[in-house]
CSV table of C-alpha atoms and ligand atoms in Angstrom, one decimal:
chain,number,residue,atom,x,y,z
G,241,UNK,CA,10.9,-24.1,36.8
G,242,UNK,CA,12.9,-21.1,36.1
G,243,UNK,CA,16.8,-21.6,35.5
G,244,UNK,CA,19.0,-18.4,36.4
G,245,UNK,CA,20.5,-17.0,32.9
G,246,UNK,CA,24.1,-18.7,32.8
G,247,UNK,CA,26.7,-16.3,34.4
G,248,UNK,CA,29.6,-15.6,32.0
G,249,UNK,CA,31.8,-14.5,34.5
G,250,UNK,CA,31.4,-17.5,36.5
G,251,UNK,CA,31.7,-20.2,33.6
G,252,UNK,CA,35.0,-18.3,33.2
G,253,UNK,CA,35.8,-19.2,36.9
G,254,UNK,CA,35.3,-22.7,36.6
G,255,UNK,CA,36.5,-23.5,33.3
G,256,UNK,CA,39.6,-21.8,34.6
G,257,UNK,CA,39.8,-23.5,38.2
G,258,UNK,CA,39.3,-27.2,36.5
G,259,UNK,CA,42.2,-26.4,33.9
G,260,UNK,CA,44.2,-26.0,36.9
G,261,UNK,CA,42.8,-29.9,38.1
G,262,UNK,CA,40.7,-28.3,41.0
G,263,UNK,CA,36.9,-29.0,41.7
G,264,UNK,CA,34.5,-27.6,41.0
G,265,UNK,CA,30.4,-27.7,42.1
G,266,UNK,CA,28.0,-27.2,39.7
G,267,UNK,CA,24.2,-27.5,38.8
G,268,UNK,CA,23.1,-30.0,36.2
G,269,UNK,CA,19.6,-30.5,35.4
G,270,UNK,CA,19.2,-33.7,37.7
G,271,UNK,CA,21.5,-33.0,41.1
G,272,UNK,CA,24.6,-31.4,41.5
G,273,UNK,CA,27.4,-32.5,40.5
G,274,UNK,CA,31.1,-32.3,41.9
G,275,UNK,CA,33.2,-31.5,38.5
G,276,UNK,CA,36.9,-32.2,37.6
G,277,UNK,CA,38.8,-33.0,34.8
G,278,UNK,CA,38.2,-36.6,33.7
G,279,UNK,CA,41.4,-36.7,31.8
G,280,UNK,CA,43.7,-35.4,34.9
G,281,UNK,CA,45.4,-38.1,37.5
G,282,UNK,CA,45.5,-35.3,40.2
G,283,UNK,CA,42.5,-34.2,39.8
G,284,UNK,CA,40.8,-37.2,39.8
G,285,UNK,CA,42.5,-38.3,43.0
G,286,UNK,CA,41.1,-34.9,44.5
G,287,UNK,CA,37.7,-35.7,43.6
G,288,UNK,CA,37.9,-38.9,45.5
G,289,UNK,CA,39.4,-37.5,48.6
G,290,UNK,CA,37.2,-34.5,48.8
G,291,UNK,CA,33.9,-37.3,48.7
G,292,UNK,CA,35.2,-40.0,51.0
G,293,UNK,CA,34.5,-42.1,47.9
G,294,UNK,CA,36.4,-45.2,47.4
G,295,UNK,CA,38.8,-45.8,44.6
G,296,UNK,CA,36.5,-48.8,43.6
G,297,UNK,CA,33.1,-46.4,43.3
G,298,UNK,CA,33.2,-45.6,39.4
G,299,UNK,CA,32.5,-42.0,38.1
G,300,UNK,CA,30.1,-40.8,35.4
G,301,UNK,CA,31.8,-39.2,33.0
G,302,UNK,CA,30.3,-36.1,31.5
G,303,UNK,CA,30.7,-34.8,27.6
G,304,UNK,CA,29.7,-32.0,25.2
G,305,UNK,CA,27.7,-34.2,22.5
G,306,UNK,CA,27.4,-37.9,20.7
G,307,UNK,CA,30.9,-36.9,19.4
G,308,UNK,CA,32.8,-37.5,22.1
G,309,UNK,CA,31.4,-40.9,22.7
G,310,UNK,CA,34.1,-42.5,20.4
G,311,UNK,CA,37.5,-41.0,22.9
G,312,UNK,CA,35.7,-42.9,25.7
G,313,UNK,CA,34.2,-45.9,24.7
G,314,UNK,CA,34.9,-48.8,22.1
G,315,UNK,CA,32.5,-51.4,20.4
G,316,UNK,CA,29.7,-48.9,20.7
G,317,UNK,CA,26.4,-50.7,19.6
G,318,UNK,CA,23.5,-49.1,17.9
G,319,UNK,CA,21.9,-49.3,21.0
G,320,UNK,CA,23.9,-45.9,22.6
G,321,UNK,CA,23.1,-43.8,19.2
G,322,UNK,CA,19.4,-44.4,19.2
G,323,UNK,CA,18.8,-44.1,23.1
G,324,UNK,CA,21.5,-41.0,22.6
G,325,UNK,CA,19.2,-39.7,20.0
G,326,UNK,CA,16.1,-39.9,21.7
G,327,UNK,CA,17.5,-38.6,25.8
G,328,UNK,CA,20.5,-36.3,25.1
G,329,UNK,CA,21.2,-34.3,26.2
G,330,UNK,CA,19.1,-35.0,29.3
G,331,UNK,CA,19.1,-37.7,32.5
G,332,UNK,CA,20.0,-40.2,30.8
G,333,UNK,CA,24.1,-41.9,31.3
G,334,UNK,CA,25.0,-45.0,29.2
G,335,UNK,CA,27.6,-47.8,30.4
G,336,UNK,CA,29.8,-48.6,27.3
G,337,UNK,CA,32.8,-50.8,27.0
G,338,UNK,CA,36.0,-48.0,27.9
G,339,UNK,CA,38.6,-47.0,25.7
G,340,UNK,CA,42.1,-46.6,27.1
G,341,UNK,CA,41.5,-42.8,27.6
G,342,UNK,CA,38.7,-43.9,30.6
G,343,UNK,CA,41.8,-44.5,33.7
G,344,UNK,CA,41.0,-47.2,36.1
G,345,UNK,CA,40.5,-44.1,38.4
G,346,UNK,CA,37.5,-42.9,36.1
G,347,UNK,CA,35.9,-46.8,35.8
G,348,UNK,CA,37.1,-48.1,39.4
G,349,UNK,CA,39.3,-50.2,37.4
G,350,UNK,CA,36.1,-51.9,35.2
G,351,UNK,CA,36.1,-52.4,31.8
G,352,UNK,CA,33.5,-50.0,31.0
G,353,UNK,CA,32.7,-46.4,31.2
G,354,UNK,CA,29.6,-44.0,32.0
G,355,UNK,CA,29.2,-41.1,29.6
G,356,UNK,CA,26.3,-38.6,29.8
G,357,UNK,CA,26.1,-35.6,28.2
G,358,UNK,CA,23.8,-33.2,30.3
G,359,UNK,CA,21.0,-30.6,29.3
G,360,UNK,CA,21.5,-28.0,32.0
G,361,UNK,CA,22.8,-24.7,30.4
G,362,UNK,CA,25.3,-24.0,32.7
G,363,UNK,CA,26.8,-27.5,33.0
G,364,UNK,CA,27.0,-27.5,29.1
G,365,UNK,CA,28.4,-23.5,29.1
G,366,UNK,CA,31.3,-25.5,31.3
G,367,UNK,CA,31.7,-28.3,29.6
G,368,UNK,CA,31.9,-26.2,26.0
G,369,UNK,CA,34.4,-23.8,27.3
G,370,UNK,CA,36.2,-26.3,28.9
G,371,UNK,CA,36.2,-28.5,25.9
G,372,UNK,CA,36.6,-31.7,27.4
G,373,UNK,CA,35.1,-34.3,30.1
G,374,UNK,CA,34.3,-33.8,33.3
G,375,UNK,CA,33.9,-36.4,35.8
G,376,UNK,CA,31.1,-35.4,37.9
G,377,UNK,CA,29.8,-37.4,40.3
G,378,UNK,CA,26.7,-36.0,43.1
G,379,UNK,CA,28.5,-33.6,44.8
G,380,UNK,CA,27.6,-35.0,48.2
G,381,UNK,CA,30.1,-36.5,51.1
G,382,UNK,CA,30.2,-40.3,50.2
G,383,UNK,CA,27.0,-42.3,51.0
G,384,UNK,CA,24.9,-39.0,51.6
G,385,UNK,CA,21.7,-37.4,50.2
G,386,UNK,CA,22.5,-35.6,47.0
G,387,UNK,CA,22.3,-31.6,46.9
G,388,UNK,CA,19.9,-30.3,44.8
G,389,UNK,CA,20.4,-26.3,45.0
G,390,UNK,CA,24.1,-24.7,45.8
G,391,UNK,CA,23.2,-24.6,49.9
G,392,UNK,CA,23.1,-28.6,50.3
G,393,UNK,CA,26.4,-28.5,48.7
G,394,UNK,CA,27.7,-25.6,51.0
G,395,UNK,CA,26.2,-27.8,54.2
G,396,UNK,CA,28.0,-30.4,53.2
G,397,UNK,CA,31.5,-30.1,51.1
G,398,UNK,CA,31.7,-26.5,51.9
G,399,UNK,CA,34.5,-23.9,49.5
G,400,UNK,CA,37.8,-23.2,50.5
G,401,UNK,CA,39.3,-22.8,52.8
G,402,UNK,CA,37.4,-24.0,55.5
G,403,UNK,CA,35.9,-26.1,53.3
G,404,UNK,CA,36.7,-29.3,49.9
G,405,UNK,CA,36.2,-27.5,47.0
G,406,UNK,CA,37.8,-24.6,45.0
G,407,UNK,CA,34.3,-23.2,43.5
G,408,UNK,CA,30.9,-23.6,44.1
G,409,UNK,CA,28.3,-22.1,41.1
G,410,UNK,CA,25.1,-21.4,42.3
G,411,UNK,CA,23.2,-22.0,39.4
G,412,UNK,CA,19.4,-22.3,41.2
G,413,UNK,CA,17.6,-25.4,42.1
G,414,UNK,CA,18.0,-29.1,39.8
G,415,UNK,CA,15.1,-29.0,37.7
G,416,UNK,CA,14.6,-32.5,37.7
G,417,UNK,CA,15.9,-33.4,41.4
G,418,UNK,CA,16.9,-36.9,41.2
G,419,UNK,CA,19.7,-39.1,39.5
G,420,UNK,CA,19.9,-39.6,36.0
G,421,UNK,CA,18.8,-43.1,34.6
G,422,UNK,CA,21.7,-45.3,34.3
G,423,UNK,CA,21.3,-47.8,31.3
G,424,UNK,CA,24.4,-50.5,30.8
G,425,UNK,CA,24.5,-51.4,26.9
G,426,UNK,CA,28.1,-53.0,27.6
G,427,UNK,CA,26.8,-56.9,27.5
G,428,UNK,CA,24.3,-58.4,25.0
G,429,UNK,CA,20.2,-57.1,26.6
G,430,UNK,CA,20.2,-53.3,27.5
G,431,UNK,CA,20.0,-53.4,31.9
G,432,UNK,CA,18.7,-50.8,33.7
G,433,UNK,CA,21.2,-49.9,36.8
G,434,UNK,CA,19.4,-47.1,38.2
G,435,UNK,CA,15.9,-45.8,38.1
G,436,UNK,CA,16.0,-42.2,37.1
G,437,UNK,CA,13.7,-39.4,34.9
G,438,UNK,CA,13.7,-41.2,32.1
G,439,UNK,CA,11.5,-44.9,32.5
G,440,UNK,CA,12.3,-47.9,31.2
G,441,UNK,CA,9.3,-48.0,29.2
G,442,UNK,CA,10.9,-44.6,27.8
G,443,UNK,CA,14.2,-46.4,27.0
G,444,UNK,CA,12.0,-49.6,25.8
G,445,UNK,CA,9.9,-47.6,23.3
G,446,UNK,CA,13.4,-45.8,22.0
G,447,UNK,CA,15.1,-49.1,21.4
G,448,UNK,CA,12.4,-51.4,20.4
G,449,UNK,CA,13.4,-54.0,22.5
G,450,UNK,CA,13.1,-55.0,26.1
G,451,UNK,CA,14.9,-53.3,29.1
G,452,UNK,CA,16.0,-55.8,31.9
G,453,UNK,CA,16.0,-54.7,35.0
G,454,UNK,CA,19.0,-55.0,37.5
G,455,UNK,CA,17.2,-54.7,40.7
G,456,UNK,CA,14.5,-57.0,40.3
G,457,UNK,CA,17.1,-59.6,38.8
G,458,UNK,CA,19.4,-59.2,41.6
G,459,UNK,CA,18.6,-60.8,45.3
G,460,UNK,CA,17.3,-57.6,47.2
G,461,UNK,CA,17.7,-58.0,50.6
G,462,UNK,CA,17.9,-55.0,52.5
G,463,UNK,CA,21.5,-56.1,54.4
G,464,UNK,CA,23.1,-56.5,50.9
G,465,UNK,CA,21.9,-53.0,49.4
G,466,UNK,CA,24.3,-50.6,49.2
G,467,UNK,CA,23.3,-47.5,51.8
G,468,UNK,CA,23.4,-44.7,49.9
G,469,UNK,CA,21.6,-41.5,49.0
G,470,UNK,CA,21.3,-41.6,53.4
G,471,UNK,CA,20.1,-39.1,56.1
G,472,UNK,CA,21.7,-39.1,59.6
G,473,UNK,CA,18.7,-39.9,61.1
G,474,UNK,CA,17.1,-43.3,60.6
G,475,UNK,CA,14.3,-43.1,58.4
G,476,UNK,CA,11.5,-45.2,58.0
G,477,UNK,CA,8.9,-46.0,55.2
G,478,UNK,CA,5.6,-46.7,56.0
G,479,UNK,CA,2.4,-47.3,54.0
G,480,UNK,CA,-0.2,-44.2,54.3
G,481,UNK,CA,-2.8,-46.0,56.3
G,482,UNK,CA,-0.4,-47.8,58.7
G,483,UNK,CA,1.1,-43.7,59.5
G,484,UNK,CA,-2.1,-42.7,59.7
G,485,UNK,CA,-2.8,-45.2,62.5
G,486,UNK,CA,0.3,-44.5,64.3
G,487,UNK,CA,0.0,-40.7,64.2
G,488,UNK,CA,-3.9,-40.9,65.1
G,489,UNK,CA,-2.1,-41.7,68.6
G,490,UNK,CA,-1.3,-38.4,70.8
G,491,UNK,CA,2.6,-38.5,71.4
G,492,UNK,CA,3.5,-38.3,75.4
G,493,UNK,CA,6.9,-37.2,77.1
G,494,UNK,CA,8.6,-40.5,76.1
G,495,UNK,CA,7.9,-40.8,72.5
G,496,UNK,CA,10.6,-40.5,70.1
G,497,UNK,CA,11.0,-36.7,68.4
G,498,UNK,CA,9.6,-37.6,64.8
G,499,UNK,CA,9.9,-35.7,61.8
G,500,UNK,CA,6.9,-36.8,59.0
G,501,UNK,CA,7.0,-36.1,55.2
G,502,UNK,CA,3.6,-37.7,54.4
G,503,UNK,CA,0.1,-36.4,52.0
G,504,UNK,CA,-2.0,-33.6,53.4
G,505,UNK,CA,-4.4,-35.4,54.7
G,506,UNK,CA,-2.4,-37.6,56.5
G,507,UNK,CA,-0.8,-34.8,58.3
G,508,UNK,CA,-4.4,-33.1,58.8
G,509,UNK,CA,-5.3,-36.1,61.1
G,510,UNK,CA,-2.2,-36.3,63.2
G,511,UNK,CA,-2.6,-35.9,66.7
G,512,UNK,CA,1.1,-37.3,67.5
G,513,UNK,CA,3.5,-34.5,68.4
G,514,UNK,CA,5.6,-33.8,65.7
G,515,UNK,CA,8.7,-31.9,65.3
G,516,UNK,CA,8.4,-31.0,61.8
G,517,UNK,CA,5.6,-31.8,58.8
G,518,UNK,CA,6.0,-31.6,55.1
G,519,UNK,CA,3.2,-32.2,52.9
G,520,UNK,CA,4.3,-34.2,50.1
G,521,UNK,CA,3.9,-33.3,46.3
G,522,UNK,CA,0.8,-35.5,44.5
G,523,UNK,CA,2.8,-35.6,41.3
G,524,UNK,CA,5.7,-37.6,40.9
G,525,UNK,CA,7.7,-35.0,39.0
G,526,UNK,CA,7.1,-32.4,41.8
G,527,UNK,CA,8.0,-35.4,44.2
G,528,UNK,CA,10.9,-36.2,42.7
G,529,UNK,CA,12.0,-32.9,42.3
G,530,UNK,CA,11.5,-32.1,46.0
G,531,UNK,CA,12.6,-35.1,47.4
G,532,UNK,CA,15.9,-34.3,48.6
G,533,UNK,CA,15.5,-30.7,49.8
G,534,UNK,CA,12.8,-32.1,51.8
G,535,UNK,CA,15.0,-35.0,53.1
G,536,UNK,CA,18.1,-32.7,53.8
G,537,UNK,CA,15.6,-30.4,56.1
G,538,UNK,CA,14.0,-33.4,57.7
G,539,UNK,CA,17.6,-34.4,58.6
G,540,UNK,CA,18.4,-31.0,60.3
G,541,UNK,CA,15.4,-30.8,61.9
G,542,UNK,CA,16.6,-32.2,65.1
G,543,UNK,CA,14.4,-35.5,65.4
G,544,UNK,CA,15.0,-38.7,66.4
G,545,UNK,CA,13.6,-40.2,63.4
G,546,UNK,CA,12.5,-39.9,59.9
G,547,UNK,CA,9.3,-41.3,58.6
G,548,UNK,CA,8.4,-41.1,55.1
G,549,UNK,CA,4.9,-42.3,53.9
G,550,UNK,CA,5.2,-44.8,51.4
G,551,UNK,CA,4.6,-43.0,47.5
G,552,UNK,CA,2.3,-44.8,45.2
G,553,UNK,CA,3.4,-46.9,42.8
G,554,UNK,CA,3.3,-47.0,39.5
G,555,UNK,CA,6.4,-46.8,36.8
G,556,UNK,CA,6.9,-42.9,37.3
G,557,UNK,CA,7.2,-43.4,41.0
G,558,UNK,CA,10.1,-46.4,40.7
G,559,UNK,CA,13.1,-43.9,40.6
G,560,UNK,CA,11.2,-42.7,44.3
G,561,UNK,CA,10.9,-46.1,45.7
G,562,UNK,CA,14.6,-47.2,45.1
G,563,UNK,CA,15.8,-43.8,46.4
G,564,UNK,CA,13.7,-44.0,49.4
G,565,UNK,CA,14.6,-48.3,50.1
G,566,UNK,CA,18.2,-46.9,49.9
G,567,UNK,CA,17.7,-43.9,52.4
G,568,UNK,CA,16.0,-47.1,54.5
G,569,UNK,CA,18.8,-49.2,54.5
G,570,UNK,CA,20.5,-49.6,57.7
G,571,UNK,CA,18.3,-47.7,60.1
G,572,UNK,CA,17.1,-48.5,63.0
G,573,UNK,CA,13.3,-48.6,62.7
G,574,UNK,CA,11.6,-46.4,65.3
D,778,TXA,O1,22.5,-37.5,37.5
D,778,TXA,C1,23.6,-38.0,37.7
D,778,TXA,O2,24.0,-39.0,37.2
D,778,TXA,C2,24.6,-37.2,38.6
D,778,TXA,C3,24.9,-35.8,37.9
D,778,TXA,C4,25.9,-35.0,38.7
D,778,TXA,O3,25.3,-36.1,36.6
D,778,TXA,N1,25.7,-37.9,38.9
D,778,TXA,C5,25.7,-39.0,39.7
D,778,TXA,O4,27.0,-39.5,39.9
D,778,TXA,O5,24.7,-39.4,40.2
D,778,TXA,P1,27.3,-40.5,41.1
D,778,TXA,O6,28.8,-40.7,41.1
D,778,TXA,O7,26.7,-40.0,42.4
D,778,TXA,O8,26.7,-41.9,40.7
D,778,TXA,C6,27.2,-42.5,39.6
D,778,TXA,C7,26.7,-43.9,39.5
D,778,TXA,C8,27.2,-44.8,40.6
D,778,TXA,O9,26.1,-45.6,41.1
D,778,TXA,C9,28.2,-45.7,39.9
D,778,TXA,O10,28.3,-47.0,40.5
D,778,TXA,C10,27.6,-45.7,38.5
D,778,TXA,O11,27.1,-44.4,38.3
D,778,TXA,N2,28.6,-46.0,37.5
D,778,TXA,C11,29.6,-45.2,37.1
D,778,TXA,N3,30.4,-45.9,36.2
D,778,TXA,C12,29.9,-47.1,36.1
D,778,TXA,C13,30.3,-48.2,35.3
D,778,TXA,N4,31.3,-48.2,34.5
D,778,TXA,N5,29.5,-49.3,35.4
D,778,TXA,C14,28.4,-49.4,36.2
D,778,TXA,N6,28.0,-48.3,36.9
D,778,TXA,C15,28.7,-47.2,36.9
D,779,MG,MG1,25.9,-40.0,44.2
């Protein structure tokens, strides 16, 4: 994947819009993120209004290095040097217990902070010039899929004036295309939060010592998960052979409008009438990097619903399966 060469002139720009506590949209190597300045009240409340987010939705706060990890969080175990070490800069944010600096606006009033410091070379050529943190969460409207090139973002938040945001830097498509892994090291056993690029036998193998995971510890009932990362349209997952069964079926004038992203061959068989096809990727990085461009243009394709053939498993494809159980949530099977 080729990354365009970072654009002075527009660093310049946004260093110089989020000095003045405006927003800014920019890439990073896993989704786009919606920047401001982490240490600025106004700005901060900006953030939050331009989202939809509420006040109790923490932010991940972004920084230039380990260095930094000291303003913004206190008691750091060894835990956060070696797994620092090993991922950053890269997909990888660490919940740490906060310092004062880290506002209740930043942690959504917890105790603990975020921190990730990020590999893409233009989010670091903006964090160096800026030389301090950056809140950045997806830059999405609250509760929808994350943008992965500078369009989604465009779709969604929009520039001034019509639109949220003071600046958007196109800075190609997210390499990585998903969420970074989200690792809390702020009680006694490491948890994984979220599923991201980096596995937990990645984060096992750094440490030395077990990973628990928060999902499978938690009750998961679909009514109590948290609907995020959501199309417009209901979406479904289905496993392959029960899509291929229903899409072996020719559609007639009453059938919902569906819109399929489903294996080759799957597709190759379908005698249903579909309103739009994507093949989907065999490798989970291609997947994953794909994912949400092809689940923005499922959502604008005009169908009634959204069906999504169910990815194979396997650790590399967990980071999938949560995204696509949370695009799930809510809808109304079809
Ligand atoms: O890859 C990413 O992490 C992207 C890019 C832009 O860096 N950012 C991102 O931010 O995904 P956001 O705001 O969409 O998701 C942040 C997640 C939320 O699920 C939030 O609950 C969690 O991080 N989070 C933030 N602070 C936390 C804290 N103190 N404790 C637990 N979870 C926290
Ligand atoms: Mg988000």
């Amino acid at each position: 994947m080729q990354i365009p060469l970072v654009d002075a002139v527009a660093i310049q720009r946004a260093t110089a819009v989020l000095h003045a506590g405006g927003l800014v949209a920019l890439p990073t190597e896993t989704v786009y993120g919606l920047a401001a300045d982490a240490s600025n009240e106004v700005a901060m409340r900006a953030l939050f209004a331009a989202k939809g987010r509420p006040a109790d939705h923490p932010v991940i706060v972004h920084i230039d290095g380990y260095d930094a990890v000291k303003d913004w969080a206190r008691d750091v175990p060894d835990a956060a040097k070696h797994l620092a070490r090993a991922f950053w800069p890269g997909p990888l944010t660490l919940v740490l217990k906060r310092t004062s600096r880290a506002s209740d606006l930043v942690t959504g009033g917890q105790e603990t902070v975020a921190l990730r410091a990020p590999s893409h070379p233009w989010m670091r050529a903006v964090l160096h010039q800026f030389g301090g943190a950056l809140a950045a969460p997806s830059a999405n409207s609250f509760g929808r899929i994350s943008p992965t090139t500078a369009q989604h973002v465009k779709d969604d938040l929009g520039e001034k004036p019509r639109g949220r945001i003071d600046l958007i830097l196109d800075g190609g498509a997210c390499p990585i295309g998903i969420e970074s892994t989200i690792v809390d090291l702020s009680g006694g056993t490491p948890t994984l939060l979220r599923p991201g690029a980096i596995l937990r036998e990645e984060l096992q193998r750094a440490l030395g010592t077990e990973v628990f995971d928060a999902a499978t510890q938690a009750p998961r009932t679909p009514g109590r998960l948290e609907k995020h990362y959501a199309p417009r349209t209901p979406l479904s997952v289905l496993a392959v052979d029960q899509l291929a069964m229903e899409l072996s079926v020719a559609s007639d004038t009453r059938s919902p409008r569906i819109a399929v992203l489903a294996p080759m061959h799957v597709l190759q068989a379908c005698r249903a009438t579909v309103i739009l096809a994507i093949a989907a990727a065999e490798s989970s990085d291609d997947y994953i990097r794909l994912l949400y461009t092809h689940l923005h243009r499922l959502d604008s394709s005009g169908a009634d619903c959204l069906v999504v053939a169910r990815p194979p498993s396997g650790p590399e494809w967990d980071a999938v399966h949560d995204r696509l159980r949370r695009a799930e949530a809510g809808a109304v099977p079809c």
